[in-house]
mmCIF file of C-alpha atoms in Angstrom:
data_model
loop_
_atom_site.group_PDB
_atom_site.id
_atom_site.type_symbol
_atom_site.label_atom_id
_atom_site.label_comp_id
_atom_site.label_asym_id
_atom_site.label_seq_id
_atom_site.Cartn_x
_atom_site.Cartn_y
_atom_site.Cartn_z
ATOM 1 C CA MET A 1 5.267 22.797 -0.765
ATOM 2 C CA SER A 2 8.422 21.124 -1.491
ATOM 3 C CA PRO A 3 8.655 18.520 -4.069
ATOM 4 C CA MET A 4 8.046 14.834 -3.050
ATOM 5 C CA PRO A 5 11.351 13.024 -2.811
ATOM 6 C CA ALA A 6 12.089 9.542 -4.311
ATOM 7 C CA LEU A 7 11.094 7.623 -1.148
ATOM 8 C CA LEU A 8 7.520 7.834 -2.210
ATOM 9 C CA ALA A 9 8.247 6.908 -5.718
ATOM 10 C CA THR A 10 10.102 3.495 -5.196
ATOM 11 C CA VAL A 11 7.354 1.712 -7.134
ATOM 12 C CA ALA A 12 8.842 3.666 -10.576
ATOM 13 C CA LEU A 13 6.751 3.167 -13.952
ATOM 14 C CA LEU A 14 8.555 0.281 -15.813
ATOM 15 C CA SER A 15 9.293 0.396 -19.462
ATOM 16 C CA LEU A 16 6.405 -0.921 -21.745
ATOM 17 C CA SER A 17 8.748 -4.076 -22.423
ATOM 18 C CA ALA A 18 8.397 -5.396 -18.952
ATOM 19 C CA GLY A 19 4.833 -5.744 -19.610
ATOM 20 C CA PRO A 20 3.264 -9.096 -20.796
ATOM 21 C CA ALA A 21 3.740 -9.896 -24.339
ATOM 22 C CA LEU A 22 0.865 -9.352 -26.678
ATOM 23 C CA ALA A 23 -0.340 -12.124 -28.595
ATOM 24 C CA ALA A 24 -0.217 -11.724 -32.529
ATOM 25 C CA ALA A 25 -3.436 -10.879 -34.327
ATOM 26 C CA PRO A 26 -4.869 -14.005 -35.532
ATOM 27 C CA VAL A 27 -4.917 -14.983 -39.358
ATOM 28 C CA GLN A 28 -8.094 -14.183 -40.897
ATOM 29 C CA THR A 29 -9.530 -17.421 -42.373
ATOM 30 C CA GLN A 30 -13.120 -18.704 -43.213
ATOM 31 C CA ASP A 31 -13.038 -20.056 -39.680
ATOM 32 C CA ALA A 32 -12.747 -16.543 -38.045
ATOM 33 C CA PRO A 33 -16.323 -16.551 -36.839
ATOM 34 C CA GLN A 34 -15.566 -19.807 -35.109
ATOM 35 C CA ASN A 35 -12.000 -18.572 -33.659
ATOM 36 C CA ALA A 36 -13.922 -15.516 -32.342
ATOM 37 C CA VAL A 37 -16.349 -17.762 -30.295
ATOM 38 C CA GLN A 38 -13.520 -19.748 -29.159
ATOM 39 C CA SER A 39 -11.855 -16.638 -27.883
ATOM 40 C CA ALA A 40 -14.894 -15.141 -26.369
ATOM 41 C CA THR A 41 -15.385 -18.589 -24.184
ATOM 42 C CA ARG A 42 -11.839 -19.265 -23.465
ATOM 43 C CA ALA A 43 -11.145 -20.638 -19.964
ATOM 44 C CA PRO A 44 -9.512 -18.571 -17.208
ATOM 45 C CA ALA A 45 -5.600 -18.855 -17.104
ATOM 46 C CA SER A 46 -4.162 -21.579 -15.264
ATOM 47 C CA ALA A 47 -2.784 -21.396 -11.488
ATOM 48 C CA GLU A 48 0.592 -21.234 -13.004
ATOM 49 C CA VAL A 49 -0.145 -18.473 -15.157
ATOM 50 C CA ARG A 50 -1.797 -16.588 -12.592
ATOM 51 C CA ALA A 51 1.278 -16.920 -10.312
ATOM 52 C CA ALA A 52 3.663 -15.726 -12.627
ATOM 53 C CA TYR A 53 1.625 -12.494 -13.116
ATOM 54 C CA ASP A 54 1.649 -12.089 -9.463
ATOM 55 C CA ARG A 55 5.183 -11.500 -9.489
ATOM 56 C CA MET A 56 4.865 -8.542 -12.391
ATOM 57 C CA ASP A 57 4.601 -5.036 -11.729
ATOM 58 C CA ALA A 58 1.418 -3.314 -11.278
ATOM 59 C CA LEU A 59 0.903 -2.225 -14.803
ATOM 60 C CA ALA A 60 1.381 -5.841 -16.518
ATOM 61 C CA ARG A 61 -0.895 -7.257 -13.412
ATOM 62 C CA SER A 62 -3.570 -4.739 -14.020
ATOM 63 C CA VAL A 63 -3.839 -5.796 -17.669
ATOM 64 C CA PHE A 64 -3.903 -9.279 -17.049
ATOM 65 C CA TRP A 65 -6.528 -9.291 -14.194
ATOM 66 C CA SER A 66 -8.733 -7.084 -16.210
ATOM 67 C CA GLY A 67 -8.822 -9.719 -18.714
ATOM 68 C CA GLU A 68 -9.658 -12.205 -16.204
ATOM 69 C CA HIS A 69 -12.006 -10.216 -14.801
ATOM 70 C CA ASP A 70 -13.953 -9.665 -18.039
ATOM 71 C CA LEU A 71 -14.166 -13.402 -18.585
ATOM 72 C CA ASN A 72 -16.042 -13.827 -15.323
ATOM 73 C CA PRO A 73 -16.813 -10.729 -13.147
ATOM 74 C CA ALA A 74 -17.947 -12.872 -10.280
ATOM 75 C CA ASP A 75 -14.165 -14.241 -9.953
ATOM 76 C CA PRO A 76 -13.280 -13.260 -6.475
ATOM 77 C CA VAL A 77 -9.633 -13.890 -7.178
ATOM 78 C CA ALA A 78 -9.465 -11.759 -10.446
ATOM 79 C CA ALA A 79 -11.834 -8.806 -8.860
ATOM 80 C CA VAL A 80 -9.555 -8.450 -5.578
ATOM 81 C CA LYS A 81 -6.157 -8.892 -7.805
ATOM 82 C CA LEU A 82 -7.332 -6.214 -10.229
ATOM 83 C CA ALA A 83 -8.361 -3.976 -7.618
ATOM 84 C CA GLN A 84 -5.203 -4.221 -5.773
ATOM 85 C CA ALA A 85 -3.212 -3.462 -9.122
ATOM 86 C CA LEU A 86 -5.226 -0.408 -9.858
ATOM 87 C CA ARG A 87 -4.865 1.033 -6.288
ATOM 88 C CA GLU A 88 -1.052 0.419 -6.666
ATOM 89 C CA LEU A 89 -1.141 2.339 -9.780
ATOM 90 C CA GLY A 90 -2.865 5.449 -7.916
ATOM 91 C CA ARG A 91 -6.154 4.640 -9.877
ATOM 92 C CA TYR A 92 -8.235 4.385 -6.626
ATOM 93 C CA ASP A 93 -11.668 5.234 -7.972
ATOM 94 C CA GLN A 94 -11.559 2.224 -10.329
ATOM 95 C CA ALA A 95 -10.103 0.171 -7.569
ATOM 96 C CA ALA A 96 -13.023 1.095 -5.324
ATOM 97 C CA GLN A 97 -15.467 0.502 -8.210
ATOM 98 C CA THR A 98 -14.022 -3.071 -9.114
ATOM 99 C CA ALA A 99 -14.177 -4.024 -5.251
ATOM 100 C CA GLU A 100 -17.646 -2.541 -4.971
ATOM 101 C CA THR A 101 -18.828 -4.587 -7.974
ATOM 102 C CA LEU A 102 -17.606 -7.989 -6.403
ATOM 103 C CA LEU A 103 -19.335 -6.955 -3.186
ATOM 104 C CA ALA A 104 -22.385 -6.573 -4.984
ATOM 105 C CA LEU A 105 -22.436 -10.334 -5.776
ATOM 106 C CA GLN A 106 -20.434 -11.664 -2.654
ATOM 107 C CA PRO A 107 -21.262 -9.175 0.229
ATOM 108 C CA ALA A 108 -19.029 -10.987 2.689
ATOM 109 C CA ASN A 109 -15.781 -11.163 0.681
ATOM 110 C CA LEU A 110 -13.261 -10.466 3.078
ATOM 111 C CA ASP A 111 -10.654 -9.497 0.723
ATOM 112 C CA ALA A 112 -12.797 -7.281 -1.531
ATOM 113 C CA LEU A 113 -13.831 -5.357 1.833
ATOM 114 C CA LEU A 114 -10.448 -4.994 2.641
ATOM 115 C CA GLU A 115 -9.531 -3.583 -0.847
ATOM 116 C CA LEU A 116 -12.373 -1.364 -0.794
ATOM 117 C CA GLY A 117 -11.161 0.061 2.334
ATOM 118 C CA ARG A 118 -7.781 0.492 1.011
ATOM 119 C CA ALA A 119 -8.822 2.224 -1.960
ATOM 120 C CA HIS A 120 -10.872 4.750 -0.057
ATOM 121 C CA ILE A 121 -7.818 5.469 2.235
ATOM 122 C CA GLY A 122 -5.502 5.712 -0.778
ATOM 123 C CA ARG A 123 -7.746 8.450 -2.519
ATOM 124 C CA GLY A 124 -8.169 10.410 0.823
ATOM 125 C CA GLN A 125 -11.681 9.583 1.628
ATOM 126 C CA ALA A 126 -11.053 7.041 4.483
ATOM 127 C CA PHE A 127 -14.489 7.979 5.889
ATOM 128 C CA TYR A 128 -16.160 5.756 3.302
ATOM 129 C CA GLY A 129 -13.720 2.930 4.065
ATOM 130 C CA ILE A 130 -14.614 2.668 7.432
ATOM 131 C CA ALA A 131 -17.807 0.839 7.021
ATOM 132 C CA PRO A 132 -16.517 -2.176 4.935
ATOM 133 C CA LEU A 133 -13.444 -2.328 7.065
ATOM 134 C CA GLU A 134 -15.601 -2.666 10.231
ATOM 135 C CA LYS A 135 -17.809 -5.237 8.523
ATOM 136 C CA ALA A 136 -14.405 -7.037 7.632
ATOM 137 C CA ARG A 137 -13.536 -6.904 11.339
ATOM 138 C CA ASP A 138 -16.667 -8.234 12.441
ATOM 139 C CA LEU A 139 -16.517 -11.043 9.826
ATOM 140 C CA ALA A 140 -13.006 -12.153 10.875
ATOM 141 C CA PRO A 141 -12.331 -10.878 14.558
ATOM 142 C CA ARG A 142 -9.175 -12.992 14.730
ATOM 143 C CA ASP A 143 -7.418 -11.379 11.629
ATOM 144 C CA TRP A 144 -5.005 -8.458 12.366
ATOM 145 C CA ARG A 145 -5.517 -6.841 8.779
ATOM 146 C CA PRO A 146 -9.132 -4.973 9.348
ATOM 147 C CA TYR A 147 -7.808 -3.522 12.777
ATOM 148 C CA SER A 148 -4.408 -2.132 11.135
ATOM 149 C CA LEU A 149 -6.592 -0.665 8.359
ATOM 150 C CA LEU A 150 -9.009 0.914 10.649
ATOM 151 C CA GLY A 151 -6.207 2.516 12.517
ATOM 152 C CA VAL A 152 -5.202 4.078 9.481
ATOM 153 C CA ALA A 153 -8.952 4.877 8.415
ATOM 154 C CA TYR A 154 -9.735 6.370 12.041
ATOM 155 C CA GLU A 155 -6.418 8.318 12.066
ATOM 156 C CA GLN A 156 -7.479 9.974 8.633
ATOM 157 C CA VAL A 157 -10.845 10.877 10.029
ATOM 158 C CA ARG A 158 -9.077 12.174 13.336
ATOM 159 C CA ARG A 159 -10.644 9.495 15.463
ATOM 160 C CA PHE A 160 -7.347 9.083 17.212
ATOM 161 C CA ASP A 161 -8.262 6.997 20.430
ATOM 162 C CA ASP A 162 -10.196 4.580 18.109
ATOM 163 C CA ALA A 163 -7.017 4.582 15.848
ATOM 164 C CA ARG A 164 -4.756 3.708 18.662
ATOM 165 C CA ALA A 165 -7.104 1.029 19.893
ATOM 166 C CA ALA A 166 -7.393 -0.580 16.760
ATOM 167 C CA TRP A 167 -3.625 -0.723 16.331
ATOM 168 C CA ASN A 168 -3.280 -2.339 19.722
ATOM 169 C CA GLN A 169 -5.773 -4.828 19.029
ATOM 170 C CA ALA A 170 -3.809 -5.634 15.784
ATOM 171 C CA LEU A 171 -0.792 -5.990 17.740
ATOM 172 C CA VAL A 172 -2.602 -8.543 20.263
ATOM 173 C CA LEU A 173 -3.499 -10.601 16.963
ATOM 174 C CA SER A 174 -0.199 -10.314 15.449
ATOM 175 C CA PRO A 175 2.433 -9.345 17.994
ATOM 176 C CA ASP A 176 5.299 -7.147 16.521
ATOM 177 C CA ASN A 177 3.884 -6.984 13.101
ATOM 178 C CA PRO A 178 5.940 -4.509 11.114
ATOM 179 C CA ASP A 179 2.938 -3.160 9.188
ATOM 180 C CA VAL A 180 1.108 -2.343 12.075
ATOM 181 C CA LEU A 181 3.999 -0.789 13.793
ATOM 182 C CA THR A 182 4.827 1.207 10.830
ATOM 183 C CA ASN A 183 1.174 2.537 10.614
ATOM 184 C CA ALA A 184 1.367 3.475 14.156
ATOM 185 C CA ALA A 185 4.696 5.120 13.700
ATOM 186 C CA THR A 186 3.531 7.000 10.724
ATOM 187 C CA ALA A 187 0.604 8.616 12.787
ATOM 188 C CA ALA A 188 2.879 9.396 15.513
ATOM 189 C CA LEU A 189 5.164 11.255 13.043
ATOM 190 C CA THR A 190 2.195 13.155 12.051
ATOM 191 C CA HIS A 191 1.463 14.239 15.300
ATOM 192 C CA GLY A 192 4.940 15.745 15.766
ATOM 193 C CA ASP A 193 6.164 12.602 18.094
ATOM 194 C CA ALA A 194 9.434 11.792 16.019
ATOM 195 C CA PRO A 195 11.027 9.985 18.886
ATOM 196 C CA GLY A 196 7.957 7.800 19.453
ATOM 197 C CA ALA A 197 7.727 7.116 15.750
ATOM 198 C CA GLU A 198 11.328 6.246 15.707
ATOM 199 C CA ALA A 199 11.044 3.726 18.474
ATOM 200 C CA LEU A 200 8.270 2.074 16.846
ATOM 201 C CA LEU A 201 10.014 1.857 13.578
ATOM 202 C CA ARG A 202 13.062 0.372 15.342
ATOM 203 C CA ARG A 203 10.862 -2.355 16.613
ATOM 204 C CA ALA A 204 9.362 -2.984 13.127
ATOM 205 C CA ALA A 205 12.703 -2.918 11.341
ATOM 206 C CA ALA A 206 14.110 -5.594 13.792
ATOM 207 C CA GLN A 207 11.291 -8.077 12.764
ATOM 208 C CA PRO A 208 12.505 -10.759 10.301
ATOM 209 C CA THR A 209 9.505 -9.929 7.935
ATOM 210 C CA ALA A 210 9.965 -6.350 7.725
ATOM 211 C CA SER A 211 10.221 -4.798 4.408
ATOM 212 C CA SER A 212 12.440 -2.454 2.755
ATOM 213 C CA LYS A 213 9.761 0.187 2.923
ATOM 214 C CA VAL A 214 9.674 -0.014 6.723
ATOM 215 C CA ARG A 215 13.465 0.570 6.914
ATOM 216 C CA GLN A 216 13.224 3.737 4.332
ATOM 217 C CA THR A 217 10.657 4.978 6.556
ATOM 218 C CA LEU A 218 12.959 4.582 9.659
ATOM 219 C CA ALA A 219 15.755 6.210 7.786
ATOM 220 C CA MET A 220 13.441 9.445 7.031
ATOM 221 C CA THR A 221 12.342 9.455 10.644
ATOM 222 C CA LEU A 222 15.809 9.497 11.912
ATOM 223 C CA GLY A 223 16.869 12.216 9.065
ATOM 224 C CA LEU A 224 13.935 14.639 10.171
ATOM 225 C CA GLN A 225 15.374 14.423 13.747
ATOM 226 C CA GLY A 226 18.813 15.353 12.377
ATOM 227 C CA LYS A 227 20.318 12.076 12.704
ATOM 228 C CA MET A 228 21.594 12.016 9.050
ATOM 229 C CA GLY A 229 24.588 9.716 9.503
ATOM 230 C CA GLU A 230 22.183 6.698 10.457
ATOM 231 C CA ALA A 231 19.543 7.623 7.956
ATOM 232 C CA GLU A 232 22.182 7.933 5.082
ATOM 233 C CA GLN A 233 23.551 4.253 5.961
ATOM 234 C CA ILE A 234 20.138 2.922 5.946
ATOM 235 C CA LEU A 235 19.077 4.581 2.789
ATOM 236 C CA ARG A 236 22.398 3.641 0.880
ATOM 237 C CA ARG A 237 21.453 0.053 1.826
ATOM 238 C CA GLU A 238 17.978 0.314 0.635
ATOM 239 C CA LEU A 239 17.753 2.533 -2.407
ATOM 240 C CA PRO A 240 19.887 2.892 -5.741
ATOM 241 C CA PRO A 241 22.549 5.728 -5.533
ATOM 242 C CA GLU A 242 20.319 8.488 -7.230
ATOM 243 C CA LEU A 243 17.267 7.681 -5.151
ATOM 244 C CA ALA A 244 19.309 7.816 -1.886
ATOM 245 C CA ASP A 245 20.821 11.086 -2.898
ATOM 246 C CA GLN A 246 17.308 12.535 -3.682
ATOM 247 C CA ASN A 247 15.841 11.676 -0.304
ATOM 248 C CA LEU A 248 19.125 12.621 1.632
ATOM 249 C CA ALA A 249 18.928 16.124 -0.169
ATOM 250 C CA TRP A 250 15.173 16.533 0.726
ATOM 251 C CA LEU A 251 16.061 15.545 4.521
ATOM 252 C CA ALA A 252 19.351 18.199 4.456
ATOM 253 C CA ALA A 253 16.946 20.780 3.229
ATOM 254 C CA ARG A 254 14.804 20.450 6.150
ATOM 255 C CA ASN A 255 17.645 20.806 8.748
ATOM 256 C CA THR A 256 19.009 24.214 9.469
ATOM 257 C CA PRO A 257 22.518 24.633 8.109
ATOM 258 C CA ALA A 258 23.344 27.364 10.169
ATOM 259 C CA THR A 259 23.237 25.580 13.568
ATOM 260 C CA PRO A 260 24.550 22.378 14.654
ATOM 261 C CA GLN A 261 22.278 19.294 14.192
ATOM 262 C CA PRO A 262 20.641 18.648 17.349
ATOM 263 C CA ALA A 263 20.078 15.122 18.756
ATOM 264 C CA VAL A 264 16.276 15.340 18.379
ATOM 265 C CA ALA A 265 15.092 18.244 15.909
ATOM 266 C CA SER A 266 12.179 20.181 16.452
ATOM 267 C CA ALA A 267 8.946 18.237 15.515
ATOM 268 C CA PRO A 268 8.425 18.021 11.517
ATOM 269 C CA SER A 269 5.466 19.966 10.110
ATOM 270 C CA PRO A 270 2.369 18.348 8.597
ATOM 271 C CA SER A 271 3.778 18.852 5.176
ATOM 272 C CA ASP A 272 6.876 17.115 5.888
ATOM 273 C CA THR A 273 5.316 14.264 7.642
ATOM 274 C CA ALA A 274 2.302 13.809 5.346
ATOM 275 C CA ARG A 275 4.627 12.546 2.494
ATOM 276 C CA THR A 276 4.856 9.327 4.638
ATOM 277 C CA TRP A 277 1.054 8.318 4.364
ATOM 278 C CA SER A 278 1.337 6.631 1.151
ATOM 279 C CA SER A 279 3.251 3.705 2.981
ATOM 280 C CA LEU A 280 0.165 3.142 4.946
ATOM 281 C CA LYS A 281 -1.078 -0.151 3.846
ATOM 282 C CA GLY A 282 -2.053 -2.132 6.828
ATOM 283 C CA GLY A 283 -1.850 -5.797 5.266
#
């Protein structure tokens, strides 16, 4: 299997200096026991502090929200935010465990159900995410997110008709949602339908709320069909030069140099298209 290119590693590990500053060790005095009691019973961080940490990288958020979660395991915001940060770090089992702990206390917590589903999808065990996601769907039938994530989960367990139905319903609830369109496009790509994936991704990228990841996925889909010129234009806009170079080199290796680039290349193999599954977030 070829090395995974830089597109799937756009969230790079940041230097430790980018994390939260550690408080200096308290000076030991005769009041130390009292200080320890005060520390153990400190109040949760303010809304302003929490909002500030939400803008940080996943590692910093995992440290901060772990502290908040330790203060109060029943705090739904802390538990969900911690699960999200752990998932973004690739610590899927810990993310699932965190969400499950909250759900034991609050079985109808919608965000925890969604995070549990995402964690199971991320670790490649979407079967176990279907039940919580279906519960989330039943609790919030007008919310597009459970349907979008169910589409990903159904696709992973090869319930392809159910996946399409879920994504269609998500688009009924949130027309032209770029996340839903990108999920459906990635599924089309894994089935060898690169032109169909391209059409969905162009539609997704045209939305004002489309993320850079949507445009990068479009670029890679174009490149897999041999449309290297347009793919390069997009990647040069969306990625630093060295990351764009790596992705372009990966795409070039997939096109036969001895023959002219066709307008539509042969369908990519599963090993080529499976690399895009990490982009499936579903809201």
